[in-house]
Short mmCIF file of N, CA and C in Angstrom, two decimals:
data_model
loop_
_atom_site.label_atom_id
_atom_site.label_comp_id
_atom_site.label_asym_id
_atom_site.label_seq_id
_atom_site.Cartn_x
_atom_site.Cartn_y
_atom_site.Cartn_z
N UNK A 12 27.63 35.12 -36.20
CA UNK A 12 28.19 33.97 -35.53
C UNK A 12 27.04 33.16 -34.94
N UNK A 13 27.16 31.94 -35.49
CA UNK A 13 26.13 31.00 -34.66
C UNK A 13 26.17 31.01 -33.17
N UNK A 14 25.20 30.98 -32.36
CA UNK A 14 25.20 30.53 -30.90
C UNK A 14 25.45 28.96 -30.81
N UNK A 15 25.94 29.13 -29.84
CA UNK A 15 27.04 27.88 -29.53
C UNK A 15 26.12 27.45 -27.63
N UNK A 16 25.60 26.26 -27.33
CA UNK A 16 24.89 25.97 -26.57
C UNK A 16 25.33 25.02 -26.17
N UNK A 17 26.22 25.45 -24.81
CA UNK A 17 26.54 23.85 -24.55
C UNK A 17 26.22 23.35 -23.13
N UNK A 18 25.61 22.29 -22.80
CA UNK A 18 24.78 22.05 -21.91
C UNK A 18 25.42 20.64 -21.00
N UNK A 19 25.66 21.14 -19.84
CA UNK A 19 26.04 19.89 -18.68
C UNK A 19 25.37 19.69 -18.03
N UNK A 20 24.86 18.37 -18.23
CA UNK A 20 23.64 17.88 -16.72
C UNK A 20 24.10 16.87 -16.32
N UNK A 21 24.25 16.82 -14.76
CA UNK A 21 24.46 15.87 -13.66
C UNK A 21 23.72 15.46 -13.19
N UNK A 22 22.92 14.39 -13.27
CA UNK A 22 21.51 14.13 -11.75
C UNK A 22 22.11 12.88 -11.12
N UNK A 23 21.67 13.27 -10.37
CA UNK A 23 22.17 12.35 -9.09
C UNK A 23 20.89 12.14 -8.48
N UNK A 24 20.30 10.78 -8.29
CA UNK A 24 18.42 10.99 -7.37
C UNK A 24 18.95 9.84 -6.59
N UNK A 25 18.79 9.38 -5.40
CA UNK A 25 18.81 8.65 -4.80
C UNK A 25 16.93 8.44 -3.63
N UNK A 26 16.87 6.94 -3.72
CA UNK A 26 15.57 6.81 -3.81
C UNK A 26 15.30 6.22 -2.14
N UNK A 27 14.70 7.39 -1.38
CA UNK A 27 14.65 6.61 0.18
C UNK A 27 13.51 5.62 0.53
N UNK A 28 12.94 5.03 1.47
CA UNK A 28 12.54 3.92 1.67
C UNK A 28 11.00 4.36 1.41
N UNK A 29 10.12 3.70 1.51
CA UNK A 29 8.37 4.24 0.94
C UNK A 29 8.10 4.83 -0.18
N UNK A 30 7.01 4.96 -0.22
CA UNK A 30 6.83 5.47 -1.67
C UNK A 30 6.47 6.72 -2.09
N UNK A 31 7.07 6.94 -3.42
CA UNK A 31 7.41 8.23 -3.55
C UNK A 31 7.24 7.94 -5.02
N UNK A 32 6.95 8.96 -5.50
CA UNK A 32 6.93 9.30 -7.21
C UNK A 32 7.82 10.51 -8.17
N UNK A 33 8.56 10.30 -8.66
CA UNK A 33 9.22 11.76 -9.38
C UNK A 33 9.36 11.14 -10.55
N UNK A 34 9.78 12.28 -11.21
CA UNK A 34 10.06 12.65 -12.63
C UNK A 34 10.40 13.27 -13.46
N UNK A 35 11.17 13.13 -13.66
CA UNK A 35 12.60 14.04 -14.55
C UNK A 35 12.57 13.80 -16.09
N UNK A 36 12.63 14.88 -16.94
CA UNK A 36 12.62 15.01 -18.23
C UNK A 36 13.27 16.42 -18.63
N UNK A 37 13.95 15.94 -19.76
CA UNK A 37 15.27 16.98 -20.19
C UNK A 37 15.34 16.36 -21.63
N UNK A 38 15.25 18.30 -22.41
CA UNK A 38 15.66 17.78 -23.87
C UNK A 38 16.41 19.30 -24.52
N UNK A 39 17.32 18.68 -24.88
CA UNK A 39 18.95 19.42 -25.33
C UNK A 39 18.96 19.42 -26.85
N UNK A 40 18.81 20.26 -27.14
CA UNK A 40 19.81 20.58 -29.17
C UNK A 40 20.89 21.28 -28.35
N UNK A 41 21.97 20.93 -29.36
CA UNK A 41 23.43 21.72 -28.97
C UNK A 41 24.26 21.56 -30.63
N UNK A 42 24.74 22.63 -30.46
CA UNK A 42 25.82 22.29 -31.50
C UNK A 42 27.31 22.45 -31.14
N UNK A 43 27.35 22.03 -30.03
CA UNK A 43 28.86 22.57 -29.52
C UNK A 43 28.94 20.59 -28.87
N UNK A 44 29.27 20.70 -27.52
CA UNK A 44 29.13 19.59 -26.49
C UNK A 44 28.42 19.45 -25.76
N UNK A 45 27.91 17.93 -25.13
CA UNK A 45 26.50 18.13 -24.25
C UNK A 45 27.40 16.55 -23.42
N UNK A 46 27.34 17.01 -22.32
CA UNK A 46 27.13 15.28 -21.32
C UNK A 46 26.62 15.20 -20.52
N UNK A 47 25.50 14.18 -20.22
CA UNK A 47 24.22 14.12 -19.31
C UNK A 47 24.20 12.88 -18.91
N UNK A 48 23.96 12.83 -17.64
CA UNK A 48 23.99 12.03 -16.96
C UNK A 48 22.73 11.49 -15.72
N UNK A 49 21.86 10.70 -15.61
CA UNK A 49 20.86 9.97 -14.87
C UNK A 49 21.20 8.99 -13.88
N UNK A 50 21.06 8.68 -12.79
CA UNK A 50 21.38 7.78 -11.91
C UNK A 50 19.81 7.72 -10.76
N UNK A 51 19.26 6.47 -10.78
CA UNK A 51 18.53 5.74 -9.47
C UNK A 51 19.05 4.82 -8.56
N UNK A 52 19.76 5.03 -7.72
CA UNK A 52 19.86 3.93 -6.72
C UNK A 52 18.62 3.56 -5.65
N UNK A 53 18.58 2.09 -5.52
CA UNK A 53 17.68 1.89 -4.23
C UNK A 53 18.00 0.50 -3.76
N UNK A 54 17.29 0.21 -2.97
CA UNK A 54 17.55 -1.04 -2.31
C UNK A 54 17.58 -2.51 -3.30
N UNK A 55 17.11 -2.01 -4.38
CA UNK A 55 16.61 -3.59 -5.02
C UNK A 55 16.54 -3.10 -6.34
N UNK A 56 17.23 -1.63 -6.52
CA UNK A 56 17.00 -1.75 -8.28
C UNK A 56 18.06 -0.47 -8.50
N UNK A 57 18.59 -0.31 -9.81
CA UNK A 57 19.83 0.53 -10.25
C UNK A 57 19.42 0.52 -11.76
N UNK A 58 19.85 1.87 -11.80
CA UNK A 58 19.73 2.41 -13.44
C UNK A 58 20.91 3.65 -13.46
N UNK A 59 21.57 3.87 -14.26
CA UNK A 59 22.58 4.54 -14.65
C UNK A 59 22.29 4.72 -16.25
N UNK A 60 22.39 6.04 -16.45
CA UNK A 60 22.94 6.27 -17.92
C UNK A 60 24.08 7.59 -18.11
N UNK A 61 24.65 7.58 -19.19
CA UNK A 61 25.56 8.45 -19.22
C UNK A 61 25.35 8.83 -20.78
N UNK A 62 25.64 9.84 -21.44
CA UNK A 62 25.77 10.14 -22.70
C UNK A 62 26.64 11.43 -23.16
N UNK A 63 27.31 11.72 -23.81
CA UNK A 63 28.15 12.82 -24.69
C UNK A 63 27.78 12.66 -26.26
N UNK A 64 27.64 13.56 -26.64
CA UNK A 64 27.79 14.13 -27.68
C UNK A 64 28.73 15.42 -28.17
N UNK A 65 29.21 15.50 -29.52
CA UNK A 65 29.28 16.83 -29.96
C UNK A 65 29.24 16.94 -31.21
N UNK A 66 29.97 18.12 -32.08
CA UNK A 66 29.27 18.70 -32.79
C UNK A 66 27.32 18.81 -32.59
N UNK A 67 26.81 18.85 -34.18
CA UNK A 67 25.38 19.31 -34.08
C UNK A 67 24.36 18.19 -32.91
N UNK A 68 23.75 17.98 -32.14
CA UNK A 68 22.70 16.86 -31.36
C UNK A 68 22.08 17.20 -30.78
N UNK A 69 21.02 16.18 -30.69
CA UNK A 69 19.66 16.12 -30.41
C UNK A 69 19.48 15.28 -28.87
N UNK A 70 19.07 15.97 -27.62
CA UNK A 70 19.63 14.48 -26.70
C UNK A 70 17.71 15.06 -25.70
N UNK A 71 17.29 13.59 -25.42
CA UNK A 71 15.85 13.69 -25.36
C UNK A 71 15.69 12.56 -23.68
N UNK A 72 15.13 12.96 -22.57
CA UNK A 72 15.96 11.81 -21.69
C UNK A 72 14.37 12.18 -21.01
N UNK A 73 13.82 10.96 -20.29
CA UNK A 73 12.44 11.19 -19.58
C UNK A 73 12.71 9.66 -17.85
N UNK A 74 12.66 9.88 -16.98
CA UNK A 74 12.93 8.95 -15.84
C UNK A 74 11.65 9.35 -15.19
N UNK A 75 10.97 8.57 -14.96
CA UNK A 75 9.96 8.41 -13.79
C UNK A 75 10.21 7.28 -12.71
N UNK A 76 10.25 7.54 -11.40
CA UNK A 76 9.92 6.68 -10.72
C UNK A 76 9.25 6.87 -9.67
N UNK A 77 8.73 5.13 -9.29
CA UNK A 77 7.60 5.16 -8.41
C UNK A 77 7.83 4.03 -7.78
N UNK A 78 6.70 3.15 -8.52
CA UNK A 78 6.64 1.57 -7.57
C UNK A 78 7.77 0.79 -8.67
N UNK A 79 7.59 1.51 -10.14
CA UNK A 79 8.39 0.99 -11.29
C UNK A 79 9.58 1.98 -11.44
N UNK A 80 10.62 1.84 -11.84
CA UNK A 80 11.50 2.44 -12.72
C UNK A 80 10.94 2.68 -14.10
N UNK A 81 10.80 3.70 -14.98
CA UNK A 81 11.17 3.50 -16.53
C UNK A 81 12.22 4.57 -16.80
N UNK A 82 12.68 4.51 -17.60
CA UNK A 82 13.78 5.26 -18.41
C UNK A 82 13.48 5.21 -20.03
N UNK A 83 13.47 6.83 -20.48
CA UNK A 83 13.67 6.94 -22.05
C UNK A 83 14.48 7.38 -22.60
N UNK A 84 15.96 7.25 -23.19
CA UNK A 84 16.67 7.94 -23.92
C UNK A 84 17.11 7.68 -24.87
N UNK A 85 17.13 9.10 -25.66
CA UNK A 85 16.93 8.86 -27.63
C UNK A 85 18.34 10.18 -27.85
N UNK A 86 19.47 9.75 -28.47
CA UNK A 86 19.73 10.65 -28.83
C UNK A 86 20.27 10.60 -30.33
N UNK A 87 20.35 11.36 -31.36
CA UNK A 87 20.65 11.77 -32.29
C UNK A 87 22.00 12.65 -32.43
N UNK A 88 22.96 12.36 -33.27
CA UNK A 88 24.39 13.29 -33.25
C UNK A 88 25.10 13.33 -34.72
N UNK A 89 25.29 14.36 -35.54
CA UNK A 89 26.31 14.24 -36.37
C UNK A 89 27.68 14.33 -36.16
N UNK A 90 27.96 14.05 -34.85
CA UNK A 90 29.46 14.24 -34.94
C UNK A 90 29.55 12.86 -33.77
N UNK A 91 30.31 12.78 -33.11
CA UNK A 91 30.57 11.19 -32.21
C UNK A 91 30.03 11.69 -30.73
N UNK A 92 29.26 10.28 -30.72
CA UNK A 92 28.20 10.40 -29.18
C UNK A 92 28.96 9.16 -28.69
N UNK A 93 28.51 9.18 -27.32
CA UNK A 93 28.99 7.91 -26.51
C UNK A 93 27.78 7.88 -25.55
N UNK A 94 27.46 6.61 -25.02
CA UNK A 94 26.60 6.01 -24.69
C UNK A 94 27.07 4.76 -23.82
N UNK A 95 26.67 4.85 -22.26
CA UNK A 95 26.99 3.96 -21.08
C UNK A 95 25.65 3.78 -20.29
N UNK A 96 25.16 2.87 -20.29
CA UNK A 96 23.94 2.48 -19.77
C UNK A 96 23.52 1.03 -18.95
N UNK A 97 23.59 1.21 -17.98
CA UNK A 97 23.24 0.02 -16.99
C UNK A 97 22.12 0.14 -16.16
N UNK A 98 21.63 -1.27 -16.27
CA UNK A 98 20.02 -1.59 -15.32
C UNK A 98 20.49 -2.82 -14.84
N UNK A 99 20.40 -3.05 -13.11
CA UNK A 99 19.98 -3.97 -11.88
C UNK A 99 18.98 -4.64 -11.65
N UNK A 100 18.75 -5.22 -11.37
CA UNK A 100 18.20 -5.49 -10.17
C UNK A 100 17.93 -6.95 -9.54
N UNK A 101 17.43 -6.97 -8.50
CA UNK A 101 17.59 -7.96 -7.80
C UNK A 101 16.14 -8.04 -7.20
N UNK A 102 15.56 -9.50 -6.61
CA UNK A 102 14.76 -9.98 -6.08
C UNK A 102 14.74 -11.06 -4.85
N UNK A 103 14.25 -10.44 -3.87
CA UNK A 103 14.15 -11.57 -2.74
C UNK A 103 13.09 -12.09 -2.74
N UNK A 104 13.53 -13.47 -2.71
CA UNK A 104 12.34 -14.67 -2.86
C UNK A 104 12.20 -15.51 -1.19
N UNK A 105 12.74 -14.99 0.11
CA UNK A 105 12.98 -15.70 0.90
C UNK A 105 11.23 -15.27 1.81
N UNK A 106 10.94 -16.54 2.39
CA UNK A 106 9.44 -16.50 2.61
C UNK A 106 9.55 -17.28 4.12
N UNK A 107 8.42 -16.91 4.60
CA UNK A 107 8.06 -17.84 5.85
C UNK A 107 6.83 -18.97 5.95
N UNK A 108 6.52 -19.85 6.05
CA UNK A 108 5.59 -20.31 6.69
C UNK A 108 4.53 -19.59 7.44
N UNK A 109 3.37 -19.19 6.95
CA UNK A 109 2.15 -18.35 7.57
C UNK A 109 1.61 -19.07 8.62
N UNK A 110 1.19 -20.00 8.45
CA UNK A 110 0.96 -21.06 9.89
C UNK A 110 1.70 -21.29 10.81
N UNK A 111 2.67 -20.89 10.80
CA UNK A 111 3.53 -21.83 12.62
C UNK A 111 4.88 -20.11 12.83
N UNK A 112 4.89 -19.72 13.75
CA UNK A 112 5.78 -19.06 14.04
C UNK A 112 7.61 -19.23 14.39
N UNK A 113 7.35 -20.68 14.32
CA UNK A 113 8.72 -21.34 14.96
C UNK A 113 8.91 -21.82 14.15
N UNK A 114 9.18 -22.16 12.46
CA UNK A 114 9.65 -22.79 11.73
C UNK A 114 10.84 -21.49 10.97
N UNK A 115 11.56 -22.18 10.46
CA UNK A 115 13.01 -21.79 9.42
C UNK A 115 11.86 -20.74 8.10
N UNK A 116 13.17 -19.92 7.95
CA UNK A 116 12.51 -19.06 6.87
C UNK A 116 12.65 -19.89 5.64
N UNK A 117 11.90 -20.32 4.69
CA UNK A 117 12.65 -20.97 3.06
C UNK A 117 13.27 -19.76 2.71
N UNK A 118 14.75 -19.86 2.93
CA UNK A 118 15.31 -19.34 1.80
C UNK A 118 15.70 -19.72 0.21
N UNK A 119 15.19 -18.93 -0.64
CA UNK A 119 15.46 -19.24 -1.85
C UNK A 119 16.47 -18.10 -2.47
N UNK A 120 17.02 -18.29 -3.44
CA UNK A 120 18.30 -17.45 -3.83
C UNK A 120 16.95 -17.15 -5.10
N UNK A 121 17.56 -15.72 -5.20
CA UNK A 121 16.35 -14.31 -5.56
C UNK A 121 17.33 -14.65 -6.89
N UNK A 122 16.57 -13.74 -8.19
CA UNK A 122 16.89 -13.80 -9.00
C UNK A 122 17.80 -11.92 -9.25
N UNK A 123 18.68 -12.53 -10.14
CA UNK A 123 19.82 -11.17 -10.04
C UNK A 123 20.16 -10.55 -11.75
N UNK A 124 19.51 -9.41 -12.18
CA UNK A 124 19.09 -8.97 -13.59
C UNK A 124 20.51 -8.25 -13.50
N UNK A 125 21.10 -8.22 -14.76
CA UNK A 125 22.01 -6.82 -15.09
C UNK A 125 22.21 -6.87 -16.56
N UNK A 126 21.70 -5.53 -16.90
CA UNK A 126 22.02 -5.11 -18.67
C UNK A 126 22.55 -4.04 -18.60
N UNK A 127 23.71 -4.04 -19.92
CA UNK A 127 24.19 -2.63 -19.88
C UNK A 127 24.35 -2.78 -21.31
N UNK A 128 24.92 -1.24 -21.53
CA UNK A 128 24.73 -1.20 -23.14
C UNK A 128 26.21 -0.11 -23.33
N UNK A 129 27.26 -0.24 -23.77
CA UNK A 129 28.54 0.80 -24.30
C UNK A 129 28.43 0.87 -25.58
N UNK A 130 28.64 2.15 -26.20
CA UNK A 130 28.67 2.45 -27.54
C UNK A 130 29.62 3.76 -27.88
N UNK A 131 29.89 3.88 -28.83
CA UNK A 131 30.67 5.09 -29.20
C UNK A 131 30.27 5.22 -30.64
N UNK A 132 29.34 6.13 -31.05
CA UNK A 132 28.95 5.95 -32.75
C UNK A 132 29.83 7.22 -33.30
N UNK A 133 30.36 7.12 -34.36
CA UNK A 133 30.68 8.57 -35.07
C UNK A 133 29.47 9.45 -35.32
N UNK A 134 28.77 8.83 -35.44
CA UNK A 134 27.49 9.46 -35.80
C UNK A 134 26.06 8.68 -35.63
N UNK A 135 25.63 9.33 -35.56
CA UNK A 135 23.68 8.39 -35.67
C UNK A 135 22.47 8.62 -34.53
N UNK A 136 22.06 7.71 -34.39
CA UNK A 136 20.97 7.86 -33.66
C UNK A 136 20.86 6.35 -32.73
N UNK A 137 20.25 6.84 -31.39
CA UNK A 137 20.41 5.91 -30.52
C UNK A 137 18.90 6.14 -29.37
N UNK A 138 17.79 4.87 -29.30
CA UNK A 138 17.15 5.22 -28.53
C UNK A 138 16.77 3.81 -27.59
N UNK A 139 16.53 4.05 -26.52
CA UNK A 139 16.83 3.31 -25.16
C UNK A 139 15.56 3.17 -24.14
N UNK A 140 14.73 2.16 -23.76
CA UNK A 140 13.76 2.18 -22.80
C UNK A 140 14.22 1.15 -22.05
N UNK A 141 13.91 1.74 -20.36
CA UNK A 141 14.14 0.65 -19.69
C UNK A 141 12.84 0.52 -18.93
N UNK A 142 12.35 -0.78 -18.16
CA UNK A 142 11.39 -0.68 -17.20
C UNK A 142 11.96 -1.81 -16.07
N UNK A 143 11.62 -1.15 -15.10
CA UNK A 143 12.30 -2.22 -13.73
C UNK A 143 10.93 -2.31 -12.85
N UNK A 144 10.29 -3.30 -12.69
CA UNK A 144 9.34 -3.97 -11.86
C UNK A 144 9.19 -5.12 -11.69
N UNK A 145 8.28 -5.55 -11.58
CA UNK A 145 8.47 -7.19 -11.35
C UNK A 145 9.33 -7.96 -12.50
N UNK A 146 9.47 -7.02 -13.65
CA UNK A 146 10.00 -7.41 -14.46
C UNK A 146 11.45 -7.11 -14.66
N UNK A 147 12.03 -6.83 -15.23
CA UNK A 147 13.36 -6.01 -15.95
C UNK A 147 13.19 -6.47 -17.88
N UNK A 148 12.85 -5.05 -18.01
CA UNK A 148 12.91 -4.95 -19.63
C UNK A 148 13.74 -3.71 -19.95
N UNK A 149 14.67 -4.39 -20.74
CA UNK A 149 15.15 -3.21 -21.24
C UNK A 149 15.05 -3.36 -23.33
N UNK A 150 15.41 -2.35 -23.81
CA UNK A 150 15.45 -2.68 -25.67
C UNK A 150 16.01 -1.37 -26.17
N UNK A 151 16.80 -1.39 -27.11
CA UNK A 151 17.14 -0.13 -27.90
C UNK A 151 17.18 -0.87 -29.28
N UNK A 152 17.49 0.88 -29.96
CA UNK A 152 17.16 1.22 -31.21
C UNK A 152 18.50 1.18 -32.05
N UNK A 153 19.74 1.59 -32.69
CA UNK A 153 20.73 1.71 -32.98
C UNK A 153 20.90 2.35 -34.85
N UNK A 154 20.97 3.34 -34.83
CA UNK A 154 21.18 3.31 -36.43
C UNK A 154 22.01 3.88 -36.60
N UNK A 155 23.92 4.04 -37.25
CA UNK A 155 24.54 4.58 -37.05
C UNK A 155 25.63 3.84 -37.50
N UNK A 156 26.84 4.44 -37.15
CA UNK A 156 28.50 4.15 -37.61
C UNK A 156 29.25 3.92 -36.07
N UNK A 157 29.88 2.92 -36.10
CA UNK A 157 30.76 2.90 -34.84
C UNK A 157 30.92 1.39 -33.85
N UNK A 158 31.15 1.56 -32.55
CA UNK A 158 31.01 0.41 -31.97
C UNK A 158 30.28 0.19 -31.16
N UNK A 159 29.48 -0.75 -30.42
CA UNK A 159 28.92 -1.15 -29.57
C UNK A 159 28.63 -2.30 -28.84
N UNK A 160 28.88 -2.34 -27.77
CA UNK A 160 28.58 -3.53 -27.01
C UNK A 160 27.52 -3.72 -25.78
N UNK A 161 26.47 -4.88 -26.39
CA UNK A 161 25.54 -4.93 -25.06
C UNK A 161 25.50 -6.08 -24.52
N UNK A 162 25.53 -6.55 -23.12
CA UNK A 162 25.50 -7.35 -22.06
C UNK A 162 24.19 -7.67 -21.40
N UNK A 163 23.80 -8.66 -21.29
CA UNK A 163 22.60 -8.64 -20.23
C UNK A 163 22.75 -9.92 -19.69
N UNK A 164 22.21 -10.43 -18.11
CA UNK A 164 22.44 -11.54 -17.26
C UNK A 164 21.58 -11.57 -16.37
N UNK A 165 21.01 -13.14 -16.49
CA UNK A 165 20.08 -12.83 -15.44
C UNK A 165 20.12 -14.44 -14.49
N UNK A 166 20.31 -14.71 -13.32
CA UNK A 166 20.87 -15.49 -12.57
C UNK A 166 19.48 -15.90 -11.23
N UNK A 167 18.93 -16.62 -11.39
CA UNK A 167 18.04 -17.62 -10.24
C UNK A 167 18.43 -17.91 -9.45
N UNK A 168 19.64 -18.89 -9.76
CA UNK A 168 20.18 -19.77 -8.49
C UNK A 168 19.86 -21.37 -9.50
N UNK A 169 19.07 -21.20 -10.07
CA UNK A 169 18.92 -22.74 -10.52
C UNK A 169 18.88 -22.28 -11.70
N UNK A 170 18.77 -21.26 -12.78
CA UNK A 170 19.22 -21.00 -14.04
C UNK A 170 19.69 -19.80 -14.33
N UNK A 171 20.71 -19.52 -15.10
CA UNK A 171 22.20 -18.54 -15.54
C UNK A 171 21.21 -18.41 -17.01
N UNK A 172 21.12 -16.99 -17.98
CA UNK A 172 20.99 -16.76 -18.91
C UNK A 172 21.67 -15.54 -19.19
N UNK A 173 22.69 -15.72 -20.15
CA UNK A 173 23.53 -14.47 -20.38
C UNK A 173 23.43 -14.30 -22.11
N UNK A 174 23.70 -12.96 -22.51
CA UNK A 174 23.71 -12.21 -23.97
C UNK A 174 24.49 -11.57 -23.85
N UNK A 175 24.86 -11.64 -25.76
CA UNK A 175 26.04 -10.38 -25.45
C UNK A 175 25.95 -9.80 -27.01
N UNK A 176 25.99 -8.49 -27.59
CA UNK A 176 26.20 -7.92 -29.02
C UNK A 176 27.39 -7.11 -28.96
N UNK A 177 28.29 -7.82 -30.00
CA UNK A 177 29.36 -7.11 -29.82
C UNK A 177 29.40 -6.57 -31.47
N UNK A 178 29.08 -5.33 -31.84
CA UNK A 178 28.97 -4.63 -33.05
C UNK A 178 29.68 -3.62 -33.32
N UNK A 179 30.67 -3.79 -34.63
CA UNK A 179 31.32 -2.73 -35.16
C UNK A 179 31.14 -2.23 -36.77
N UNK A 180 31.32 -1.07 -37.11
CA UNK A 180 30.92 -0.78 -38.55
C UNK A 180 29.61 0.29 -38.74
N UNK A 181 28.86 -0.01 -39.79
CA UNK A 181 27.87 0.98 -39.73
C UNK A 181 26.89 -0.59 -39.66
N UNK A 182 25.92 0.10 -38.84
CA UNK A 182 24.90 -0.71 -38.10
C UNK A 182 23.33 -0.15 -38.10
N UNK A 183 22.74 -1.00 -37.81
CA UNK A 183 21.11 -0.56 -37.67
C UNK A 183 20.93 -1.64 -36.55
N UNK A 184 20.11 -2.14 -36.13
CA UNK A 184 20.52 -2.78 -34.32
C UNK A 184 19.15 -2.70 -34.07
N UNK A 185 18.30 -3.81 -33.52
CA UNK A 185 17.06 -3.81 -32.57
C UNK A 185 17.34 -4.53 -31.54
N UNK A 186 17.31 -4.86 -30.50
CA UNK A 186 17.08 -4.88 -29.54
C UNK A 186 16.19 -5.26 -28.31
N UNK A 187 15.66 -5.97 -27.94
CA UNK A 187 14.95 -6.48 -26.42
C UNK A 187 15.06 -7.39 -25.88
N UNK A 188 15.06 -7.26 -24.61
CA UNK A 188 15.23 -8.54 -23.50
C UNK A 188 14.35 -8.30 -22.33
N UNK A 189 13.85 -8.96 -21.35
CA UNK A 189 12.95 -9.35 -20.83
C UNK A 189 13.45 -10.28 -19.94
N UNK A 190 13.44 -9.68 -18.58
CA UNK A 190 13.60 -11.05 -17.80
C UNK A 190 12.79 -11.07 -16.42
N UNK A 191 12.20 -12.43 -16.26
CA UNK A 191 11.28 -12.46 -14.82
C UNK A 191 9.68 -12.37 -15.61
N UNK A 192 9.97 -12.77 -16.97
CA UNK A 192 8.29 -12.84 -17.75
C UNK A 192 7.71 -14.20 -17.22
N UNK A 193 6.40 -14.71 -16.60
CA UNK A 193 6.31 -15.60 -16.04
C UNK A 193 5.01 -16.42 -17.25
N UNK A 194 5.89 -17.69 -17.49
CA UNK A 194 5.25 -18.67 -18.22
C UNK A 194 4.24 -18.86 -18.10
N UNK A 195 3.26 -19.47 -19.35
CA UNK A 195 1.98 -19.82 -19.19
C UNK A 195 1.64 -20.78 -19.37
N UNK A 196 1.00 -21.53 -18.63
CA UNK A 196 0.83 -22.85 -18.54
C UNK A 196 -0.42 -23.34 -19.21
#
């Protein structure tokens, strides 16, 4: 009788104020069921992922954080995986006047990132990087059978840019977005 390996991971990290560095990495073969789950909350940035698989899979997941967020997850499945993935974040742009103590703060309305990614493949392969710093980049990979939908929005105050992939069938899929890349003049 084959061994049968079936693996549940929950993380839960919540990120307190100063700086701090960790890093989490987890990698699963199963041939039974696997659902794993990643979460960063903090004051100014959010990452969530979620994933299932079953039958035979491959599930490969790496999170570091520090001053940056990144996130890596790749998974592989012959039988139906699901895939829920969201990245935040937000920026305050509100400033003072360095010269005079008695003047108004400029407030400016901060810019406000959110990508997420839902999928349900019967089968395939799926791989995922995020990075949250001054930037927000996220991009995946997609090769596979099934559905998927990805979202991303990113909001100034003086310009709205929204995306959306809404994909069904057997697919192959690239992927990247980028927001807060600063022009060159």
């Amino acid at each position: 009788m084959n061994k049968v390996l079936v693996a549940l991971g929950i993380l839960l990290l919540v990120i307190p104020c100063g700086l701090t560095a960790d890093s989490i990495s987890s990698s699963i073969v199963c041939s039974g069921a696997t659902w794993v789950s990643s979460s960063v909350i903090s004051d100014a940035r959010s990452y969530a992922a979620h994933l299932f698989t079953s039958d035979f899979a491959v599930v490969n997941r790496t999170l570091n954080i520090g001053e940056a967020i990144t996130a890596l997850v790749s998974g592989r499945s012959t039988g139906p995986m699901g895939i829920d993935e969201y990245t935040g974040q937000a920026s305050n742009q509100t400033t003072q006047v360095p010269a005079c103590l008695f003047t108004d703060l400029d407030q400016k309305t901060g810019r406000q990132d959110d990508i997420s990614t839902h999928g349900l493949l019967i089968s395939g392969d799926y791989l995922s990087y995020r990075i949250l710093s001054d930037k927000t980049v996220a991009g995946a990979v997609v090769n596979g059978s099934g559905i998927f939908l990805m979202n991303a929005r990113s909001d100034d105050g003086n310009r709205t840019v929204s995306h959306a992939s809404d994909i069904a069938g057997t697919m192959n899929v690239t992927e990247e977005i980028v927001f807060g890349e600063e022009e060159n003049d």
